[in-house]
Amino acid sequence: MRMMTVSERDTETYLYVNGLTVPHAISLSAGTELLPANWKTSRDVVEAVCDSQLDFAVASVFLPRVSSQLRVTASHGRELAIRAWNSVWDLLLLSAFFDCEAVCNFQSDLPVEQFDSAARLHVTNYHLRGLVEVRMMTNEEVNWTAANFGAARDLLDTSAFQGAVHALASYRWHSLPRAQLALLWSGIEGLFRVDTEVVFRLSLYIARFLWPDDEHARRSAFARVKQLYRGRSKAVHGGPVKDDASLVVRESAELLRTLILRSVAVRGVPDLEILAP
């Protein structure tokens, strides 16, 4: 991600998002809203505002697929730059919550619907991410986000939660299942900080954290986490994976997502003093 560009006089900027769309606006935090977007601008206009042929090539591919936008506001340019940069974490959170790849590839001084030849356009990401199926948030998910996003943002101050979110939001950037599993499980293990009897304790703590009041669900979760962890270990250390590797990746990703959502629901990461037998 390249540095966001704002001047000292700027009080508003827009980050164009690929990969996620919403039915209506959501306030994520003070000065940051996620809005729907409807791109209709011609290629001629885009070419006129691009600084280089490389920027125009990136814009030609990704701008027609812009599916939402972050509106970031502040009282002065310095504050705006900080909020714009921090909003990248907002997209990582949303990607983790809703099993998608929400990516900001462009920044502009105008909303998508008003983009014209007088607009400023800045490419923020040359890694060509975001060519994915657009994930539409449901109204129920919008309401959940509005109610819980502030708490999730606060949890980002905890390194274990931050690592878990980044692992889940970015594991798709790797093409090999072994690398994906290594990253996903770094996020899972980081939440529990287990360094002895890892398979047993990690499986036990996860089961207790997710299902504190359901003995049957705890037993089932304990058994499946042990199985997934063994698959992870074989994959990371170069051995054959008994289950289909893509299935282990999908289930590991869903496990991490469930742990992140549970952390948001209880407003904290797992407490080992409570979870230990």
PDB file of C-alpha atoms in Angstrom, residues 42-214:
ATOM      1  CA  SER A  42     -15.409   6.822 -19.417  1.00  0.00           C
ATOM      2  CA  ARG A  43     -11.875   5.582 -20.174  1.00  0.00           C
ATOM      3  CA  ASP A  44     -11.018   8.933 -21.774  1.00  0.00           C
ATOM      4  CA  VAL A  45     -11.644  10.758 -18.515  1.00  0.00           C
ATOM      5  CA  VAL A  46      -9.612   8.196 -16.569  1.00  0.00           C
ATOM      6  CA  GLU A  47      -6.687   8.473 -18.977  1.00  0.00           C
ATOM      7  CA  ALA A  48      -6.743  12.261 -18.681  1.00  0.00           C
ATOM      8  CA  VAL A  49      -6.272  12.193 -14.896  1.00  0.00           C
ATOM      9  CA  CYS A  50      -3.699   9.371 -14.685  1.00  0.00           C
ATOM     10  CA  ASP A  51      -0.063  10.338 -14.144  1.00  0.00           C
ATOM     11  CA  SER A  52       1.409   7.469 -16.182  1.00  0.00           C
ATOM     12  CA  GLN A  53       0.564   4.627 -18.549  1.00  0.00           C
ATOM     13  CA  LEU A  54       1.075   2.195 -15.676  1.00  0.00           C
ATOM     14  CA  ASP A  55      -1.518   4.019 -13.569  1.00  0.00           C
ATOM     15  CA  PHE A  56      -3.886   4.061 -16.535  1.00  0.00           C
ATOM     16  CA  ALA A  57      -3.438   0.311 -17.034  1.00  0.00           C
ATOM     17  CA  VAL A  58      -4.228  -0.387 -13.373  1.00  0.00           C
ATOM     18  CA  ALA A  59      -7.175   2.015 -13.473  1.00  0.00           C
ATOM     19  CA  SER A  60      -8.588   0.479 -16.643  1.00  0.00           C
ATOM     20  CA  VAL A  61      -8.711  -2.941 -15.001  1.00  0.00           C
ATOM     21  CA  PHE A  62      -9.894  -2.050 -11.504  1.00  0.00           C
ATOM     22  CA  LEU A  63     -11.972   1.147 -11.642  1.00  0.00           C
ATOM     23  CA  PRO A  64     -14.906  -0.481 -13.490  1.00  0.00           C
ATOM     24  CA  ARG A  65     -14.976  -3.081 -10.690  1.00  0.00           C
ATOM     25  CA  VAL A  66     -15.050  -0.563  -7.836  1.00  0.00           C
ATOM     26  CA  SER A  67     -17.908  -1.769  -5.641  1.00  0.00           C
ATOM     27  CA  SER A  68     -17.881   0.585  -2.641  1.00  0.00           C
ATOM     28  CA  GLN A  69     -15.977   3.555  -1.242  1.00  0.00           C
ATOM     29  CA  LEU A  70     -14.697   4.854   2.062  1.00  0.00           C
ATOM     30  CA  ARG A  71     -15.460   8.506   2.726  1.00  0.00           C
ATOM     31  CA  VAL A  72     -12.904   9.882   5.180  1.00  0.00           C
ATOM     32  CA  THR A  73     -13.292  13.358   6.685  1.00  0.00           C
ATOM     33  CA  ALA A  74     -11.336  15.443   9.193  1.00  0.00           C
ATOM     34  CA  SER A  75     -10.864  19.039  10.276  1.00  0.00           C
ATOM     35  CA  HIS A  76      -7.411  19.398   8.636  1.00  0.00           C
ATOM     36  CA  GLY A  77      -5.028  17.587   6.312  1.00  0.00           C
ATOM     37  CA  ARG A  78      -2.794  15.972   8.932  1.00  0.00           C
ATOM     38  CA  GLU A  79      -5.723  14.394  10.735  1.00  0.00           C
ATOM     39  CA  LEU A  80      -7.196  13.344   7.384  1.00  0.00           C
ATOM     40  CA  ALA A  81      -3.983  11.592   6.342  1.00  0.00           C
ATOM     41  CA  ILE A  82      -3.888   9.616   9.597  1.00  0.00           C
ATOM     42  CA  ARG A  83      -7.527   8.574   9.289  1.00  0.00           C
ATOM     43  CA  ALA A  84      -7.105   7.609   5.639  1.00  0.00           C
ATOM     44  CA  TRP A  85      -4.097   5.447   6.436  1.00  0.00           C
ATOM     45  CA  ASN A  86      -5.844   3.805   9.397  1.00  0.00           C
ATOM     46  CA  SER A  87      -8.847   3.018   7.214  1.00  0.00           C
ATOM     47  CA  VAL A  88      -6.759   0.316   5.532  1.00  0.00           C
ATOM     48  CA  TRP A  89      -7.215  -1.639   8.780  1.00  0.00           C
ATOM     49  CA  ASP A  90     -10.955  -1.070   8.475  1.00  0.00           C
ATOM     50  CA  LEU A  91     -10.864  -2.978   5.194  1.00  0.00           C
ATOM     51  CA  LEU A  92      -8.820  -5.769   6.772  1.00  0.00           C
ATOM     52  CA  LEU A  93     -11.435  -6.058   9.522  1.00  0.00           C
ATOM     53  CA  LEU A  94     -14.275  -6.192   7.010  1.00  0.00           C
ATOM     54  CA  SER A  95     -12.408  -8.797   4.953  1.00  0.00           C
ATOM     55  CA  ALA A  96     -11.963 -10.932   8.063  1.00  0.00           C
ATOM     56  CA  PHE A  97     -15.567 -10.539   9.208  1.00  0.00           C
ATOM     57  CA  PHE A  98     -17.187 -11.414   5.892  1.00  0.00           C
ATOM     58  CA  ASP A  99     -14.774 -13.892   4.285  1.00  0.00           C
ATOM     59  CA  CYS A 100     -13.859 -11.679   1.342  1.00  0.00           C
ATOM     60  CA  GLU A 101     -11.019  -9.598  -0.047  1.00  0.00           C
ATOM     61  CA  ALA A 102     -11.886  -5.916   0.353  1.00  0.00           C
ATOM     62  CA  VAL A 103      -9.031  -3.905  -1.162  1.00  0.00           C
ATOM     63  CA  CYS A 104      -8.399  -0.190  -1.652  1.00  0.00           C
ATOM     64  CA  ASN A 105      -6.606   0.408  -4.954  1.00  0.00           C
ATOM     65  CA  PHE A 106      -7.373   4.126  -5.484  1.00  0.00           C
ATOM     66  CA  GLN A 107      -7.732   7.389  -3.614  1.00  0.00           C
ATOM     67  CA  SER A 108      -9.529  10.466  -4.967  1.00  0.00           C
ATOM     68  CA  ASP A 109     -10.812  13.827  -3.810  1.00  0.00           C
ATOM     69  CA  LEU A 110     -14.249  13.070  -5.302  1.00  0.00           C
ATOM     70  CA  PRO A 111     -16.803  10.320  -4.707  1.00  0.00           C
ATOM     71  CA  VAL A 112     -17.158   7.716  -7.457  1.00  0.00           C
ATOM     72  CA  GLU A 113     -20.416   9.193  -8.740  1.00  0.00           C
ATOM     73  CA  GLN A 114     -18.900  12.677  -9.208  1.00  0.00           C
ATOM     74  CA  PHE A 115     -15.580  11.596 -10.721  1.00  0.00           C
ATOM     75  CA  ASP A 116     -14.636  13.740 -13.750  1.00  0.00           C
ATOM     76  CA  SER A 117     -11.631  15.201 -15.559  1.00  0.00           C
ATOM     77  CA  ALA A 118     -11.018  17.665 -12.702  1.00  0.00           C
ATOM     78  CA  ALA A 119     -10.612  14.885 -10.137  1.00  0.00           C
ATOM     79  CA  ARG A 120      -7.373  13.813  -8.515  1.00  0.00           C
ATOM     80  CA  LEU A 121      -6.677  10.079  -8.724  1.00  0.00           C
ATOM     81  CA  HIS A 122      -3.904   8.289  -6.849  1.00  0.00           C
ATOM     82  CA  VAL A 123      -3.111   4.586  -7.241  1.00  0.00           C
ATOM     83  CA  THR A 124      -2.450   3.181  -3.766  1.00  0.00           C
ATOM     84  CA  ASN A 125      -1.887  -0.490  -4.636  1.00  0.00           C
ATOM     85  CA  TYR A 126       0.009  -1.994  -7.559  1.00  0.00           C
ATOM     86  CA  HIS A 127      -0.281  -5.591  -6.370  1.00  0.00           C
ATOM     87  CA  LEU A 128      -3.343  -6.198  -8.567  1.00  0.00           C
ATOM     88  CA  ARG A 129      -5.534  -7.499  -5.765  1.00  0.00           C
ATOM     89  CA  GLY A 130      -9.276  -7.155  -5.918  1.00  0.00           C
ATOM     90  CA  LEU A 131     -10.092  -9.032  -9.134  1.00  0.00           C
ATOM     91  CA  VAL A 132     -12.490 -11.193  -7.191  1.00  0.00           C
ATOM     92  CA  GLU A 133     -16.194 -11.794  -6.955  1.00  0.00           C
ATOM     93  CA  VAL A 134     -17.819  -8.876  -5.139  1.00  0.00           C
ATOM     94  CA  ARG A 135     -19.157  -9.756  -1.694  1.00  0.00           C
ATOM     95  CA  MET A 136     -22.521  -8.074  -1.019  1.00  0.00           C
ATOM     96  CA  MET A 137     -23.182  -7.438   2.657  1.00  0.00           C
ATOM     97  CA  THR A 138     -26.722  -8.217   3.781  1.00  0.00           C
ATOM     98  CA  ASN A 139     -28.798  -5.779   5.808  1.00  0.00           C
ATOM     99  CA  GLU A 140     -28.288  -8.024   8.833  1.00  0.00           C
ATOM    100  CA  GLU A 141     -24.515  -7.853   8.358  1.00  0.00           C
ATOM    101  CA  VAL A 142     -24.690  -4.084   7.946  1.00  0.00           C
ATOM    102  CA  ASN A 143     -26.548  -3.815  11.252  1.00  0.00           C
ATOM    103  CA  TRP A 144     -24.029  -6.124  12.954  1.00  0.00           C
ATOM    104  CA  THR A 145     -21.142  -4.043  11.626  1.00  0.00           C
ATOM    105  CA  ALA A 146     -22.688  -0.785  12.787  1.00  0.00           C
ATOM    106  CA  ALA A 147     -23.163  -2.223  16.282  1.00  0.00           C
ATOM    107  CA  ASN A 148     -19.771  -3.914  16.659  1.00  0.00           C
ATOM    108  CA  PHE A 149     -17.200  -2.175  14.474  1.00  0.00           C
ATOM    109  CA  GLY A 150     -16.085   0.269  17.152  1.00  0.00           C
ATOM    110  CA  ALA A 151     -15.370  -2.563  19.568  1.00  0.00           C
ATOM    111  CA  ALA A 152     -13.448  -4.450  16.880  1.00  0.00           C
ATOM    112  CA  ARG A 153     -11.362  -1.370  16.133  1.00  0.00           C
ATOM    113  CA  ASP A 154     -10.497  -1.055  19.819  1.00  0.00           C
ATOM    114  CA  LEU A 155      -9.346  -4.689  19.868  1.00  0.00           C
ATOM    115  CA  LEU A 156      -6.804  -3.913  17.141  1.00  0.00           C
ATOM    116  CA  ASP A 157      -4.685  -2.404  19.925  1.00  0.00           C
ATOM    117  CA  THR A 158      -4.171  -6.007  21.077  1.00  0.00           C
ATOM    118  CA  SER A 159      -1.367  -7.584  19.064  1.00  0.00           C
ATOM    119  CA  ALA A 160      -2.962 -11.050  19.155  1.00  0.00           C
ATOM    120  CA  PHE A 161      -6.221  -9.763  17.659  1.00  0.00           C
ATOM    121  CA  GLN A 162      -4.377  -7.607  15.128  1.00  0.00           C
ATOM    122  CA  GLY A 163      -2.347 -10.612  13.996  1.00  0.00           C
ATOM    123  CA  ALA A 164      -5.444 -12.785  13.691  1.00  0.00           C
ATOM    124  CA  VAL A 165      -7.248 -10.207  11.561  1.00  0.00           C
ATOM    125  CA  HIS A 166      -4.263  -9.679   9.285  1.00  0.00           C
ATOM    126  CA  ALA A 167      -3.776 -13.434   8.843  1.00  0.00           C
ATOM    127  CA  LEU A 168      -7.396 -14.011   7.839  1.00  0.00           C
ATOM    128  CA  ALA A 169      -7.591 -10.956   5.599  1.00  0.00           C
ATOM    129  CA  SER A 170      -4.376 -11.765   3.718  1.00  0.00           C
ATOM    130  CA  TYR A 171      -4.005 -15.563   3.478  1.00  0.00           C
ATOM    131  CA  ARG A 172      -5.514 -15.522  -0.038  1.00  0.00           C
ATOM    132  CA  TRP A 173      -2.495 -13.527  -1.239  1.00  0.00           C
ATOM    133  CA  HIS A 174      -0.554 -16.830  -1.192  1.00  0.00           C
ATOM    134  CA  SER A 175      -1.210 -19.442  -3.869  1.00  0.00           C
ATOM    135  CA  LEU A 176       0.087 -22.523  -2.023  1.00  0.00           C
ATOM    136  CA  PRO A 177      -2.185 -24.207   0.571  1.00  0.00           C
ATOM    137  CA  ARG A 178       0.843 -24.896   2.787  1.00  0.00           C
ATOM    138  CA  ALA A 179       1.644 -21.196   2.999  1.00  0.00           C
ATOM    139  CA  GLN A 180      -2.012 -20.359   3.562  1.00  0.00           C
ATOM    140  CA  LEU A 181      -2.249 -22.824   6.448  1.00  0.00           C
ATOM    141  CA  ALA A 182       0.933 -21.508   8.038  1.00  0.00           C
ATOM    142  CA  LEU A 183      -0.471 -17.977   7.996  1.00  0.00           C
ATOM    143  CA  LEU A 184      -3.962 -18.910   9.175  1.00  0.00           C
ATOM    144  CA  TRP A 185      -2.659 -20.943  12.097  1.00  0.00           C
ATOM    145  CA  SER A 186      -0.246 -18.212  13.097  1.00  0.00           C
ATOM    146  CA  GLY A 187      -3.372 -16.105  13.617  1.00  0.00           C
ATOM    147  CA  ILE A 188      -5.155 -18.865  15.539  1.00  0.00           C
ATOM    148  CA  GLU A 189      -2.195 -19.768  17.746  1.00  0.00           C
ATOM    149  CA  GLY A 190      -1.432 -16.114  18.421  1.00  0.00           C
ATOM    150  CA  LEU A 191      -4.823 -15.678  20.063  1.00  0.00           C
ATOM    151  CA  PHE A 192      -4.079 -18.397  22.627  1.00  0.00           C
ATOM    152  CA  ARG A 193      -0.289 -18.169  23.165  1.00  0.00           C
ATOM    153  CA  VAL A 194       0.163 -21.889  23.910  1.00  0.00           C
ATOM    154  CA  ASP A 195       3.757 -23.180  24.075  1.00  0.00           C
ATOM    155  CA  THR A 196       3.417 -26.602  25.768  1.00  0.00           C
ATOM    156  CA  GLU A 197       1.155 -29.570  24.927  1.00  0.00           C
ATOM    157  CA  VAL A 198       0.163 -27.454  21.951  1.00  0.00           C
ATOM    158  CA  VAL A 199      -2.332 -29.760  20.204  1.00  0.00           C
ATOM    159  CA  PHE A 200      -4.225 -30.686  23.371  1.00  0.00           C
ATOM    160  CA  ARG A 201      -4.248 -27.259  25.002  1.00  0.00           C
ATOM    161  CA  LEU A 202      -5.027 -25.314  21.833  1.00  0.00           C
ATOM    162  CA  SER A 203      -7.922 -27.637  20.982  1.00  0.00           C
ATOM    163  CA  LEU A 204      -9.235 -27.444  24.545  1.00  0.00           C
ATOM    164  CA  TYR A 205      -8.972 -23.662  24.813  1.00  0.00           C
ATOM    165  CA  ILE A 206     -10.619 -23.072  21.433  1.00  0.00           C
ATOM    166  CA  ALA A 207     -13.502 -25.389  22.304  1.00  0.00           C
ATOM    167  CA  ARG A 208     -14.035 -23.703  25.673  1.00  0.00           C
ATOM    168  CA  PHE A 209     -13.778 -20.203  24.207  1.00  0.00           C
ATOM    169  CA  LEU A 210     -16.305 -20.856  21.444  1.00  0.00           C
ATOM    170  CA  TRP A 211     -18.728 -23.057  23.369  1.00  0.00           C
ATOM    171  CA  PRO A 212     -18.586 -22.167  27.080  1.00  0.00           C
ATOM    172  CA  ASP A 213     -22.116 -23.444  27.792  1.00  0.00           C
ATOM    173  CA  ASP A 214     -22.521 -26.405  25.415  1.00  0.00           C
TER     174      ASP A 214
END
